[in-house]
């Protein structure tokens, strides 16, 4: 028994050590956000002395940041919604309806999950440019690629969910006179609700954090949050306290949401891996 | 389910249209553009056949970039995954703190990679960064420009990658471990198996699928490295700073570059490489199953 206790204690010591190590950069950054620049140069390891809210104020009043928050929110809500609206019927068809080419189409969708999105950076730039859709520079240039690249994982997860709906249930409702659409909309879709939550979380976080497309397709006026961050870092490079404040303003709200909904978020982010 | 013949296609049409325009068409377009010399948006492209691909063969920056991809995936497989496995083994036994540790280690996965890159640039700052200052506690004269060292910068970036993703793989392994019934451990202990034997003959065989999944994700994911490398390695000389995706970006979009055709050729190589890896891995998992 004592030997067991000892090994448990040892185990937890190692884990706590690892946890402290991995939390240290974040903690250091949070504290940095409340330091004066002089304090940051003198003693960047202790507690801030004096504490100051000035960095937070500077970031929040710089304008571009609040704007980027709004942009990211709008873009993500629209893209996540559209993804769900068009992916759900497609996933239902792939899971439950028999038709020619269904297997090929499914594989085609899976392809988009595996290949690096960066393959499409140059052609998408051409597509969005003035010779194509003319969206380059605006926020909406991102919606198409975000939705397009969210479809594979969304369809994969929802297809598995629809495949788990009992066949009898679908047959019975069809016998009662439901159209295929009604079966999908009123029988299968409500049963897939947990998976809908999963893909909403997954897609939202992926789009919220996306950087490469934002870097190539957005103009100087419209930034999403990750791009605004890197821009802010570029302009205020030597002001470590201000950049830390900006980072904290991005990361702290995310951590809050994460702690509140961690079960769903962890499930959402690992679902693609487990079911792929 | 029985339906009219056209119905399934109507269900698929919107998704297929969006997917076709924003994913499939660009892939095909990059193949086409890789055959053209196209240096400026204001000049018409001229056909040049496979010239770009011939040039890629002799492009040392491209080969270095590919080499960095390989180094990073090797690092993930040999260091990050075993570390994640170890953490999962430590977290897994049913005592207090399981949820706490899982939550804490997984947390970096939800943050924007761009934010992580910026944070770690300050951690590695030569004068005032966290790491530099911590080492200075022991050696007051220590000074080292971590991310400006061409020989080791990728290694330091790899540390950041581990910081970001180890928790993710740990969670995958925890899910795998939870499928092993407790009776199996007990039976093994009754038979007098040591902890090491249990690990070797009970846990490892049961964890094969989880290991396969996390290794596959690491390999495929390694071709997708962009944000961290682009933001953290920017200060290095050309041959030391690129992975394939950042090189494609720099060829096309960085100032004075605008080499869309050549960049597309590099993108085609990246695509074919990804495709080859996927086919190879799928073939493997099929045989195993």
XYZ file of C-alpha atoms in Angstrom:
565
model
C 0.000 0.000 0.000
C 2.725 2.492 0.970
C 4.618 1.543 -2.153
C 1.510 2.329 -4.164
C 1.120 5.710 -2.443
C 4.747 6.513 -3.116
C 4.467 5.759 -6.812
C 1.309 7.856 -7.080
C 3.071 10.734 -5.366
C 6.051 10.420 -7.674
C 3.788 10.284 -10.703
C 2.021 13.455 -9.699
C 5.266 15.248 -8.954
C 6.515 14.535 -12.465
C 3.207 15.620 -13.970
C 3.078 18.810 -11.914
C 6.614 19.606 -12.991
C 5.655 19.170 -16.646
C 2.536 21.255 -16.121
C 4.515 24.053 -14.490
C 7.013 24.000 -17.361
C 4.310 24.210 -19.967
C 2.363 26.915 -18.126
C 5.424 29.073 -17.539
C 5.554 30.898 -20.920
C 1.861 31.806 -20.600
C 2.174 33.006 -17.029
C 5.229 35.049 -17.942
C 3.302 36.656 -20.787
C 0.264 37.497 -18.629
C 2.489 39.182 -16.035
C 4.413 40.964 -18.781
C 1.167 42.547 -19.942
C 0.903 44.390 -16.611
C 4.475 45.663 -16.376
C 5.916 49.018 -17.256
C 8.532 48.854 -20.012
C 11.261 49.770 -17.513
C 10.228 46.973 -15.179
C 10.219 44.532 -18.102
C 13.842 45.402 -18.871
C 14.975 45.395 -15.238
C 13.302 42.393 -13.687
C 11.175 40.386 -16.136
C 10.924 37.304 -13.911
C 9.297 38.522 -10.683
C 5.878 40.024 -10.096
C 5.227 43.328 -11.874
C 6.180 46.405 -9.823
C 4.287 48.588 -10.274
C 1.228 46.945 -11.862
C -0.200 48.921 -14.754
C -3.245 48.716 -17.002
C -1.663 51.062 -19.504
C -0.650 48.316 -21.989
C -4.146 46.889 -22.118
C -5.547 50.387 -22.659
C -3.061 51.087 -25.451
C -3.973 47.911 -27.300
C -7.704 48.351 -26.883
C -7.666 51.972 -28.015
C -5.369 51.323 -30.986
C -8.541 50.627 -32.943
C -7.311 47.929 -35.280
C -7.648 45.329 -32.569
C -11.305 45.677 -31.719
C -11.996 45.843 -35.428
C -10.163 42.556 -35.976
C -12.135 40.914 -33.178
C -15.371 41.919 -34.886
C -14.113 40.747 -38.274
C -13.080 37.336 -36.962
C -16.361 36.869 -35.151
C -18.487 37.795 -38.175
C -16.453 35.738 -40.612
C -16.399 32.652 -38.375
C -20.108 32.720 -37.574
C -21.075 33.038 -41.238
C -18.563 30.428 -42.437
C -19.424 27.902 -39.720
C -23.141 28.282 -40.437
C -22.828 27.916 -44.195
C -20.517 24.930 -43.773
C -23.105 23.191 -41.637
C -25.991 24.021 -43.968
C -24.345 22.560 -47.050
C -22.350 19.746 -45.414
C -25.236 18.143 -43.534
C -27.360 17.158 -46.571
C -24.235 16.023 -48.417
C -23.188 13.860 -45.469
C -26.696 12.388 -45.251
C -26.667 11.481 -48.934
C -23.234 9.872 -48.607
C -24.306 7.912 -45.527
C -27.802 6.737 -46.368
C -28.659 7.139 -50.066
C -27.509 4.755 -52.762
C -26.291 6.348 -55.968
C -23.627 6.034 -58.601
C -20.285 7.583 -57.689
C -20.929 7.900 -53.976
C -17.671 6.221 -53.020
C -15.581 8.323 -55.426
C -17.243 11.505 -54.209
C -16.524 10.577 -50.612
C -12.854 9.945 -51.371
C -12.712 13.237 -53.242
C -13.968 15.035 -50.153
C -11.471 13.224 -47.927
C -8.631 14.436 -50.139
C -9.201 18.008 -48.971
C -8.571 16.967 -45.374
C -5.207 15.411 -46.114
C -3.480 17.815 -48.477
C -1.753 20.939 -47.159
C -3.981 23.967 -47.805
C -0.880 25.903 -48.862
C -0.974 24.131 -52.229
C -3.908 26.391 -53.086
C -2.486 29.715 -51.865
C -1.347 30.944 -55.281
C -4.343 29.825 -57.391
C -6.802 31.098 -54.763
C -5.095 34.454 -54.970
C -5.698 34.434 -58.705
C -9.290 33.284 -58.244
C -10.023 36.068 -55.760
C -8.128 38.712 -57.742
C -9.596 41.312 -60.075
C -9.601 38.863 -62.998
C -11.739 36.428 -60.992
C -14.213 36.978 -58.192
C -12.749 40.369 -57.273
C -12.956 39.694 -53.543
C -9.252 39.988 -52.754
C -8.546 42.343 -49.882
C -12.008 42.029 -48.379
C -12.998 39.861 -45.463
C -15.240 37.705 -47.642
C -12.335 36.448 -49.710
C -11.702 34.095 -46.788
C -15.204 32.652 -46.497
C -14.969 30.476 -49.643
C -11.669 28.772 -48.795
C -12.621 28.436 -45.110
C -15.891 26.710 -45.991
C -14.320 24.638 -48.754
C -11.580 23.280 -46.522
C -13.965 22.746 -43.588
C -16.249 20.541 -45.688
C -14.152 17.325 -45.649
C -13.916 16.889 -41.884
C -17.493 18.112 -41.397
C -18.845 15.648 -43.935
C -16.741 12.825 -42.492
C -17.976 13.349 -38.931
C -21.614 13.907 -39.896
C -21.578 10.935 -42.263
C -20.562 8.704 -39.359
C -23.326 10.223 -37.237
C -25.975 9.643 -39.922
C -24.722 6.117 -40.519
C -25.466 5.346 -36.868
C -29.163 6.248 -37.172
C -31.227 3.002 -37.080
C -32.435 1.929 -40.520
C -35.909 0.954 -39.180
C -36.539 4.493 -38.062
C -35.844 5.884 -41.520
C -37.908 3.180 -43.251
C -40.853 3.707 -40.906
C -40.954 7.448 -41.449
C -40.727 6.931 -45.189
C -43.682 4.521 -45.034
C -45.580 7.227 -43.168
C -45.147 9.379 -46.245
C -42.086 11.497 -45.401
C -40.056 12.726 -48.363
C -36.310 12.066 -48.373
C -35.740 15.655 -47.329
C -38.232 15.366 -44.462
C -36.565 12.178 -43.236
C -33.231 13.981 -43.248
C -34.523 17.194 -41.702
C -36.883 15.852 -39.043
C -35.568 12.392 -38.186
C -31.837 12.113 -38.909
C -30.666 15.669 -38.228
C -32.059 15.939 -34.656
C -30.456 12.581 -33.827
C -27.078 13.864 -35.017
C -27.112 16.824 -32.620
C -24.014 15.821 -30.580
C -21.966 15.553 -33.777
C -23.293 18.904 -34.964
C -21.911 20.454 -31.776
C -18.588 18.744 -32.410
C -18.177 20.099 -35.939
C -19.320 23.582 -34.938
C -16.614 23.744 -32.262
C -13.960 22.250 -34.503
C -14.688 24.529 -37.449
C -15.013 27.636 -35.334
C -11.633 27.151 -33.649
C -9.904 26.240 -36.917
C -11.258 29.308 -38.694
C -10.695 31.595 -35.703
C -7.014 30.601 -35.609
C -6.329 30.418 -39.372
C -3.343 32.420 -40.559
C -1.985 31.493 -44.021
C -5.065 32.386 -46.094
C -5.604 35.547 -44.039
C -2.002 36.525 -44.764
C -2.362 36.101 -48.521
C -5.956 37.138 -49.208
C -6.713 40.047 -46.866
C -5.881 43.659 -47.588
C -4.380 46.235 -45.225
C -7.807 47.429 -44.062
C -9.487 44.208 -43.020
C -7.670 41.933 -40.606
C -8.684 38.835 -38.739
C -7.350 38.373 -35.234
C -4.252 36.231 -35.937
C -3.201 38.593 -38.722
C -3.808 41.661 -36.538
C -1.616 40.062 -33.877
C 1.305 39.485 -36.210
C 0.871 43.002 -37.615
C 0.855 44.437 -34.097
C 3.997 42.499 -33.279
C 5.652 43.873 -36.398
C 4.842 47.468 -35.477
C 5.530 47.304 -31.730
C 8.315 44.729 -31.761
C 10.438 46.338 -29.053
C 7.481 47.020 -26.759
C 7.311 43.544 -25.248
C 4.767 44.695 -22.648
C 2.309 45.929 -25.262
C 2.630 42.859 -27.466
C 2.097 40.723 -24.358
C -1.063 42.683 -23.614
C -2.279 42.034 -27.159
C -1.475 38.314 -26.844
C -3.256 38.135 -23.505
C -6.342 39.773 -24.957
C -6.441 37.030 -27.592
C -5.540 34.058 -25.408
C -7.344 34.756 -22.106
C -10.901 34.776 -23.549
C -10.099 31.563 -25.430
C -8.840 29.928 -22.225
C -12.008 30.978 -20.410
C -14.231 29.405 -23.048
C -11.985 26.356 -23.082
C -12.205 25.773 -19.337
C -15.990 26.144 -19.435
C -16.511 23.812 -22.396
C -13.335 21.720 -22.296
C -15.102 18.395 -22.633
C -16.765 19.391 -25.895
C -13.713 21.202 -27.211
C -11.329 18.304 -26.600
C -13.824 15.925 -28.154
C -14.310 18.285 -31.082
C -10.619 18.715 -31.797
C -9.794 15.015 -31.549
C -12.899 13.732 -33.349
C -11.341 14.074 -36.785
C -8.349 12.051 -35.663
C -10.272 9.244 -34.052
C -12.862 8.868 -36.758
C -10.500 9.498 -39.681
C -33.146 4.200 -48.389
C -35.170 4.432 -51.591
C -35.321 7.792 -53.282
C -35.709 9.240 -56.736
C -32.594 8.991 -58.850
C -31.735 12.662 -58.824
C -32.336 13.323 -55.111
C -28.882 12.303 -53.784
C -27.187 14.618 -56.258
C -29.386 17.513 -55.184
C -28.381 16.856 -51.569
C -24.730 16.972 -52.602
C -24.856 19.836 -55.053
C -24.231 22.869 -52.789
C -21.328 21.238 -50.962
C -19.847 19.935 -54.174
C -20.095 23.341 -55.840
C -18.283 25.160 -53.024
C -15.725 22.380 -52.709
C -15.161 22.371 -56.455
C -14.635 26.116 -56.712
C -12.469 26.702 -53.657
C -10.570 23.431 -53.252
C -10.545 21.265 -56.382
C -10.307 24.010 -59.003
C -7.330 25.709 -57.268
C -5.501 22.371 -57.110
C -6.017 21.789 -60.827
C -5.141 25.419 -61.520
C -1.830 25.092 -59.682
C -0.926 22.183 -61.971
C -1.687 24.339 -65.015
C 0.149 27.375 -63.678
C 3.221 25.329 -62.880
C 3.777 25.043 -66.645
C 3.859 28.802 -67.182
C 6.417 31.502 -66.593
C 4.411 34.183 -64.847
C 6.467 36.734 -62.979
C 4.061 39.636 -62.675
C 0.310 40.098 -62.519
C 0.660 42.742 -65.258
C 2.374 40.582 -67.868
C 0.755 37.662 -69.674
C 2.092 34.247 -68.656
C 4.221 32.371 -71.202
C 4.271 28.601 -71.552
C 7.535 27.018 -70.424
C 6.754 23.312 -70.113
C 8.506 21.485 -67.310
C 11.276 24.089 -66.940
C 10.180 25.009 -63.406
C 10.421 21.399 -62.279
C 13.907 21.078 -63.753
C 14.917 24.204 -61.853
C 13.410 22.864 -58.638
C 15.725 19.857 -58.888
C 18.697 22.198 -58.589
C 17.127 24.630 -56.149
C 19.066 24.214 -52.908
C 16.582 26.342 -50.938
C 13.779 23.978 -51.960
C 15.758 20.907 -50.939
C 16.661 22.481 -47.631
C 12.997 23.303 -47.090
C 11.988 19.693 -47.777
C 14.802 18.523 -45.489
C 13.416 20.691 -42.685
C 9.996 19.086 -43.150
C 11.633 15.682 -42.811
C 13.605 16.713 -39.727
C 10.480 18.031 -38.051
C 8.478 14.871 -38.715
C 11.374 12.707 -37.515
C 11.520 14.790 -34.362
C 7.791 14.397 -33.842
C 7.906 10.618 -34.274
C 11.025 10.021 -32.175
C 10.643 12.589 -29.400
C 7.189 14.133 -29.254
C 5.086 10.968 -29.564
C 7.060 8.958 -26.969
C 6.826 11.941 -24.627
C 3.075 12.126 -25.181
C 2.831 8.366 -24.582
C 4.758 8.675 -21.338
C 2.536 11.503 -20.139
C -0.562 9.482 -21.002
C 0.766 6.541 -18.985
C 1.421 8.853 -16.045
C -1.962 10.555 -16.217
C -4.032 7.449 -16.869
C -4.248 5.532 -13.551
C -7.509 6.361 -11.799
C -6.408 8.826 -9.134
C -7.099 12.520 -8.659
C -6.042 15.112 -11.188
C -6.769 13.236 -14.408
C -9.069 15.950 -15.763
C -6.822 18.724 -14.480
C -3.749 17.379 -16.261
C -5.644 16.632 -19.441
C -7.107 20.143 -19.530
C -3.743 21.766 -18.858
C -1.696 19.799 -21.382
C -4.286 20.136 -24.134
C -4.727 23.911 -23.679
C -2.146 25.100 -26.255
C -4.139 23.310 -28.981
C -6.909 25.901 -28.805
C -4.669 28.946 -29.229
C -3.935 30.548 -32.594
C -0.591 29.258 -33.845
C 0.283 32.840 -34.749
C -0.118 33.826 -31.097
C 2.034 30.896 -30.002
C 4.725 31.889 -32.495
C 4.803 35.455 -31.196
C 4.840 34.335 -27.569
C 7.777 32.023 -28.190
C 9.677 34.652 -30.113
C 9.768 36.561 -26.835
C 10.601 33.427 -24.866
C 13.653 33.082 -27.145
C 14.551 36.773 -27.191
C 18.337 37.046 -26.798
C 18.432 39.947 -24.341
C 15.299 39.819 -22.289
C 13.459 36.606 -23.167
C 12.153 34.177 -20.580
C 14.552 31.395 -21.448
C 17.583 33.658 -21.680
C 16.767 35.257 -18.321
C 16.193 31.893 -16.652
C 19.573 30.639 -17.807
C 21.141 33.910 -16.684
C 20.026 33.072 -13.145
C 22.699 30.370 -13.229
C 25.158 31.928 -15.705
C 24.886 35.715 -15.483
C 26.896 36.274 -18.668
C 24.842 33.933 -20.838
C 23.731 35.387 -24.134
C 22.471 33.547 -27.192
C 20.356 34.572 -30.172
C 18.243 31.401 -30.283
C 16.201 32.028 -33.408
C 19.044 33.692 -35.311
C 21.286 30.616 -35.131
C 21.005 28.951 -38.555
C 22.241 25.607 -37.260
C 19.801 25.222 -34.379
C 16.822 27.524 -34.952
C 14.667 24.691 -36.332
C 15.433 22.716 -33.183
C 14.194 25.569 -30.991
C 11.083 25.863 -33.150
C 10.594 22.127 -32.719
C 10.486 22.690 -28.953
C 7.601 25.096 -29.551
C 5.877 22.505 -31.744
C 6.179 19.998 -28.906
C 4.752 22.557 -26.491
C 1.767 23.031 -28.780
C 0.962 19.450 -29.839
C 2.182 17.018 -27.163
C -1.044 17.407 -25.192
C -3.082 16.600 -28.279
C -1.268 13.305 -28.822
C -1.468 12.583 -25.103
C -5.260 12.841 -25.296
C -5.289 10.425 -28.263
C -3.243 7.953 -26.212
C -5.456 8.427 -23.161
C -8.435 7.475 -25.308
C -6.530 4.374 -26.407
C -5.583 3.468 -22.840
C -9.185 3.751 -21.680
C -10.105 0.868 -23.999
C -7.899 -1.542 -22.028
C -10.075 -3.253 -19.403
C -8.791 -3.159 -15.828
C -9.101 -6.939 -15.525
C -6.320 -7.276 -18.077
C -3.837 -5.445 -15.811
C -5.014 -7.412 -12.805
C -4.678 -10.716 -14.600
C -1.174 -9.801 -15.727
C -0.200 -8.818 -12.181
C -1.650 -12.046 -10.800
C 0.579 -13.908 -13.204
C 3.527 -12.025 -11.746
C 4.259 -9.689 -14.650
C 6.489 -6.706 -13.878
C 5.407 -3.152 -14.732
C 7.738 -3.233 -17.726
C 6.283 -6.534 -18.956
C 2.774 -5.173 -18.576
C 3.732 -2.146 -20.610
C 5.410 -4.267 -23.278
C 2.860 -7.109 -23.587
C -0.451 -5.620 -22.457
C -0.415 -1.904 -23.132
C 1.642 -1.632 -26.326
C -0.329 -4.185 -28.379
C -3.625 -2.594 -27.330
C -2.282 0.848 -28.219
C -1.306 0.004 -31.790
C -4.320 1.729 -33.387
C -3.845 4.893 -31.320
C -0.139 4.988 -32.170
C -0.943 4.506 -35.854
C -3.412 7.394 -35.771
C -1.099 9.807 -34.011
C 1.865 8.870 -36.221
C -0.254 9.328 -39.349
C -1.404 12.728 -38.145
C 2.188 13.730 -37.396
C 3.397 12.711 -40.825
C 0.574 14.371 -42.744
C 0.653 17.364 -40.405
C 4.366 17.886 -40.961
C 3.714 18.939 -44.558
C 1.327 21.568 -43.238
C 3.811 23.463 -41.076
C 3.535 27.130 -41.962
C 2.521 29.638 -39.284
C 5.212 28.842 -36.713
C 8.019 28.581 -39.232
C 7.008 31.677 -41.172
C 6.756 33.816 -38.050
C 9.642 32.404 -36.012
C 12.330 31.650 -38.594
C 11.941 34.854 -40.624
C 15.257 36.312 -39.505
C 17.400 33.455 -40.805
C 19.272 33.163 -44.107
C 17.204 31.742 -46.963
C 18.463 28.178 -46.854
C 17.892 27.820 -43.106
C 14.455 29.304 -42.653
C 12.049 27.520 -44.994
C 9.783 24.519 -44.972
C 7.991 23.694 -48.208
C 4.828 25.664 -47.485
C 6.661 28.832 -46.425
C 8.883 28.610 -49.505
C 5.820 28.496 -51.759
C 4.495 31.550 -49.966
C 7.747 33.472 -50.209
C 8.209 32.693 -53.909
C 4.825 34.130 -54.745
C 4.027 36.808 -52.207
C 7.156 38.243 -50.646
C 8.430 41.548 -52.007
C 10.383 41.372 -55.250
C 9.351 37.773 -55.789
C 6.028 37.341 -57.557
C 7.161 34.042 -59.073
C 3.694 32.534 -59.332
C 4.593 29.888 -61.902
C 7.654 28.652 -60.041
C 5.782 28.759 -56.739
C 2.995 26.704 -58.291
C 5.525 24.106 -59.404
C 6.726 23.839 -55.801
C 3.086 23.558 -54.717
C 2.519 20.733 -57.207
C 5.475 18.845 -55.738
C 4.066 19.382 -52.237
C 0.658 18.127 -53.376
C 2.080 15.009 -55.048
C 4.201 14.289 -51.996
C 1.157 14.569 -49.713
C -0.838 12.337 -52.053
C 1.919 9.707 -52.161
C 2.147 9.668 -48.371
C -1.625 9.338 -47.992
C -1.812 6.462 -50.472
C 1.140 4.705 -48.822
C -0.306 5.097 -45.320
C -3.781 3.997 -46.401
C -2.331 0.924 -48.072
C -0.501 0.100 -44.877
C -3.495 0.455 -42.589
C -5.558 -1.694 -44.982
C -2.983 -4.485 -44.834
C -2.848 -4.296 -41.052
C -6.607 -4.522 -40.803
